[in-house]
């Protein structure tokens, strides 16, 4: 119990970035921000089109009905009313799923390089641990170096890699897993 309290205090210290408010529940407009930033970022940097944005919108819409259930959560960072970033933990609609699914990790242009993504991601990992999952997984694609470093630093290992077009564009898709 004492170790858990110390870990929670350490996370609170890490997540106290001046002027940034970390939230662990729905905020009006949050889902739109997540979809919007995915669409803008991946179009600009990777050439993804409307099919990708629609996939994100459909997924986050489905997730909205379970985002505040015991094993699902959406985490976000804000400065006043300005969206800085978000990450979600999902059970993919199966409350007995053994692995928490990290989804929709995105940072706004204003947040990149400000060390906001790491504590946001850490909050999601801590939630996964506290929710009784056996571990976690996430899917991404090769080339997102900053995100990959964050995943590896958190203990994730690359477990699968293959060319695919899950997101409407041909990329080298990757799966990372973290077991507790």
CSV table of C-alpha atoms in Angstrom, one decimal:
chain,number,residue,atom,x,y,z
A,1,UNK,CA,0.0,0.0,0.0
A,2,UNK,CA,2.8,2.4,0.9
A,3,UNK,CA,4.5,1.8,-2.4
A,4,UNK,CA,1.3,2.6,-4.3
A,5,UNK,CA,0.9,5.8,-2.4
A,6,UNK,CA,4.5,6.8,-3.1
A,7,UNK,CA,4.0,6.0,-6.8
A,8,UNK,CA,0.8,8.1,-6.9
A,9,UNK,CA,2.6,11.0,-5.3
A,10,UNK,CA,5.5,10.7,-7.8
A,11,UNK,CA,3.0,10.7,-10.7
A,12,UNK,CA,1.3,13.8,-9.3
A,13,UNK,CA,4.7,15.6,-9.1
A,14,UNK,CA,5.6,14.5,-12.7
A,15,UNK,CA,2.2,15.7,-14.0
A,16,UNK,CA,2.4,19.1,-12.4
A,17,UNK,CA,3.6,21.1,-15.4
A,18,UNK,CA,3.0,24.8,-15.0
A,19,UNK,CA,-0.3,25.9,-16.6
A,20,UNK,CA,-1.2,22.3,-17.7
A,21,UNK,CA,-4.3,20.7,-16.4
A,22,UNK,CA,-4.4,16.9,-16.7
A,23,UNK,CA,-7.9,15.3,-16.8
A,24,UNK,CA,-9.0,11.7,-16.6
A,25,UNK,CA,-12.6,12.0,-17.8
A,26,UNK,CA,-14.6,13.3,-20.7
A,27,UNK,CA,-14.4,17.1,-21.4
A,28,UNK,CA,-16.9,18.6,-23.8
A,29,UNK,CA,-15.3,18.9,-27.2
A,30,UNK,CA,-12.6,16.3,-26.4
A,31,UNK,CA,-13.6,13.7,-28.9
A,32,UNK,CA,-13.7,16.3,-31.7
A,33,UNK,CA,-10.2,17.5,-30.7
A,34,UNK,CA,-8.9,13.9,-30.8
A,35,UNK,CA,-10.3,13.3,-34.3
A,36,UNK,CA,-9.3,16.8,-35.5
A,37,UNK,CA,-5.7,16.5,-34.4
A,38,UNK,CA,-5.3,13.0,-35.8
A,39,UNK,CA,-6.6,14.2,-39.1
A,40,UNK,CA,-4.4,17.3,-39.2
A,41,UNK,CA,-1.2,15.7,-38.0
A,42,UNK,CA,-1.3,12.5,-40.0
A,43,UNK,CA,-2.4,14.3,-43.2
A,44,UNK,CA,0.4,16.9,-42.9
A,45,UNK,CA,3.2,14.5,-41.9
A,46,UNK,CA,2.2,11.2,-43.4
A,47,UNK,CA,-0.2,12.0,-46.3
A,48,UNK,CA,-3.2,10.2,-44.6
A,49,UNK,CA,-6.5,11.2,-46.0
A,50,UNK,CA,-10.2,11.3,-45.1
A,51,UNK,CA,-10.4,7.5,-44.8
A,52,UNK,CA,-8.0,7.7,-41.8
A,53,UNK,CA,-9.9,10.5,-40.1
A,54,UNK,CA,-13.1,8.6,-40.6
A,55,UNK,CA,-11.6,5.5,-39.0
A,56,UNK,CA,-10.5,7.6,-35.9
A,57,UNK,CA,-13.9,9.2,-35.7
A,58,UNK,CA,-15.8,5.9,-35.9
A,59,UNK,CA,-13.6,4.3,-33.3
A,60,UNK,CA,-13.7,7.2,-30.8
A,61,UNK,CA,-17.5,7.4,-31.3
A,62,UNK,CA,-17.9,3.7,-30.4
A,63,UNK,CA,-15.5,4.2,-27.4
A,64,UNK,CA,-17.6,7.1,-26.1
A,65,UNK,CA,-20.2,4.8,-24.6
A,66,UNK,CA,-17.6,3.0,-22.4
A,67,UNK,CA,-15.0,5.7,-21.8
A,68,UNK,CA,-15.8,6.1,-18.1
A,69,UNK,CA,-16.4,2.4,-17.3
A,70,UNK,CA,-14.1,0.7,-14.8
A,71,UNK,CA,-11.6,-0.5,-17.4
A,72,UNK,CA,-11.8,2.3,-20.0
A,73,UNK,CA,-10.7,5.9,-19.6
A,74,UNK,CA,-9.7,8.9,-21.7
A,75,UNK,CA,-6.9,11.2,-20.5
A,76,UNK,CA,-6.2,14.7,-21.7
A,77,UNK,CA,-4.0,17.7,-21.1
A,78,UNK,CA,-5.3,21.3,-21.4
A,79,UNK,CA,-4.0,24.8,-21.0
A,80,UNK,CA,-7.0,26.8,-20.0
A,81,UNK,CA,-9.5,25.7,-22.7
A,82,UNK,CA,-6.8,24.8,-25.3
A,83,UNK,CA,-6.4,21.1,-26.1
A,84,UNK,CA,-2.8,19.9,-25.7
A,85,UNK,CA,-3.1,16.1,-26.0
A,86,UNK,CA,-4.9,12.9,-25.3
A,87,UNK,CA,-4.6,9.2,-24.9
A,88,UNK,CA,-7.2,6.5,-24.2
A,89,UNK,CA,-7.3,3.1,-22.5
A,90,UNK,CA,-9.9,0.8,-24.1
A,91,UNK,CA,-11.1,-2.8,-23.5
A,92,UNK,CA,-12.3,-3.0,-27.0
A,93,UNK,CA,-15.8,-3.7,-25.7
A,94,UNK,CA,-14.8,-6.8,-23.7
A,95,UNK,CA,-14.8,-6.1,-19.9
A,96,UNK,CA,-12.9,-9.4,-19.4
A,97,UNK,CA,-10.1,-8.5,-21.9
A,98,UNK,CA,-6.7,-9.2,-20.3
A,99,UNK,CA,-4.8,-6.4,-22.0
A,100,UNK,CA,-5.6,-2.7,-21.9
A,101,UNK,CA,-5.5,-1.2,-25.4
A,102,UNK,CA,-3.8,2.2,-25.6
A,103,UNK,CA,-5.5,4.2,-28.4
A,104,UNK,CA,-5.6,7.7,-29.9
A,105,UNK,CA,-2.4,9.1,-28.4
A,106,UNK,CA,-2.0,12.5,-30.0
A,107,UNK,CA,-0.4,15.8,-29.0
A,108,UNK,CA,-1.3,19.2,-30.5
A,109,UNK,CA,1.4,21.2,-32.2
A,110,UNK,CA,1.5,23.5,-29.2
A,111,UNK,CA,2.3,20.6,-26.9
A,112,UNK,CA,5.1,18.9,-28.8
A,113,UNK,CA,8.5,19.3,-27.2
A,114,UNK,CA,7.0,20.5,-23.9
A,115,UNK,CA,7.3,17.2,-22.1
A,116,UNK,CA,3.6,16.9,-21.7
A,117,UNK,CA,3.1,13.6,-23.6
A,118,UNK,CA,5.2,11.5,-21.1
A,119,UNK,CA,3.1,12.2,-18.0
A,120,UNK,CA,-0.1,11.9,-20.0
A,121,UNK,CA,1.0,8.5,-21.2
A,122,UNK,CA,2.2,7.6,-17.7
A,123,UNK,CA,-1.3,8.4,-16.3
A,124,UNK,CA,-2.8,5.9,-18.8
A,125,UNK,CA,-0.2,3.2,-17.9
A,126,UNK,CA,-1.0,3.7,-14.2
A,127,UNK,CA,-4.7,3.4,-14.9
A,128,UNK,CA,-4.1,0.1,-16.7
A,129,UNK,CA,-2.1,-1.3,-13.8
A,130,UNK,CA,-4.7,-0.2,-11.2
A,131,UNK,CA,-7.6,-1.6,-13.3
A,132,UNK,CA,-6.4,-5.2,-13.0
A,133,UNK,CA,-5.2,-5.7,-16.6
A,134,UNK,CA,-2.4,-8.3,-17.1
A,135,UNK,CA,-0.6,-5.8,-19.4
A,136,UNK,CA,-1.2,-3.5,-22.3
A,137,UNK,CA,-0.8,-3.3,-26.1
A,138,UNK,CA,-0.9,-0.6,-28.7
A,139,UNK,CA,-0.7,-0.5,-32.5
A,140,UNK,CA,1.1,2.2,-34.4
A,141,UNK,CA,3.4,2.3,-37.5
A,142,UNK,CA,7.1,2.6,-38.2
A,143,UNK,CA,8.5,6.1,-38.4
A,144,UNK,CA,6.9,7.7,-35.3
A,145,UNK,CA,10.2,7.9,-33.5
A,146,UNK,CA,9.3,10.1,-30.6
A,147,UNK,CA,6.3,8.0,-29.7
A,148,UNK,CA,8.2,4.8,-30.2
A,149,UNK,CA,10.9,6.0,-27.7
A,150,UNK,CA,8.2,6.8,-25.2
A,151,UNK,CA,6.7,3.3,-25.6
A,152,UNK,CA,10.0,1.6,-25.2
A,153,UNK,CA,11.0,3.7,-22.2
A,154,UNK,CA,7.7,2.7,-20.6
A,155,UNK,CA,8.6,-1.0,-21.0
A,156,UNK,CA,6.8,-1.9,-24.2
A,157,UNK,CA,8.4,-4.3,-26.7
A,158,UNK,CA,7.8,-4.6,-30.4
A,159,UNK,CA,5.9,-7.9,-30.9
A,160,UNK,CA,4.7,-7.7,-34.5
A,161,UNK,CA,5.7,-5.7,-37.6
A,162,UNK,CA,4.2,-6.0,-41.1
A,163,UNK,CA,3.3,-3.9,-44.1
A,164,UNK,CA,-0.4,-3.1,-44.1
A,165,UNK,CA,-3.1,-0.4,-44.7
A,166,UNK,CA,-5.3,-0.6,-41.6
A,167,UNK,CA,-5.4,3.2,-41.5
A,168,UNK,CA,-6.1,3.7,-45.2
A,169,UNK,CA,-2.5,4.2,-46.2
A,170,UNK,CA,0.3,1.7,-46.8
A,171,UNK,CA,2.7,1.7,-43.8
A,172,UNK,CA,4.8,-0.7,-41.8
A,173,UNK,CA,2.3,-1.5,-39.0
A,174,UNK,CA,3.6,-2.3,-35.5
A,175,UNK,CA,2.2,-3.8,-32.3
A,176,UNK,CA,3.9,-3.2,-29.0
A,177,UNK,CA,3.1,-5.1,-25.8
A,178,UNK,CA,3.7,-4.5,-22.1
A,179,UNK,CA,3.2,-7.3,-19.6
A,180,UNK,CA,3.1,-6.8,-15.9
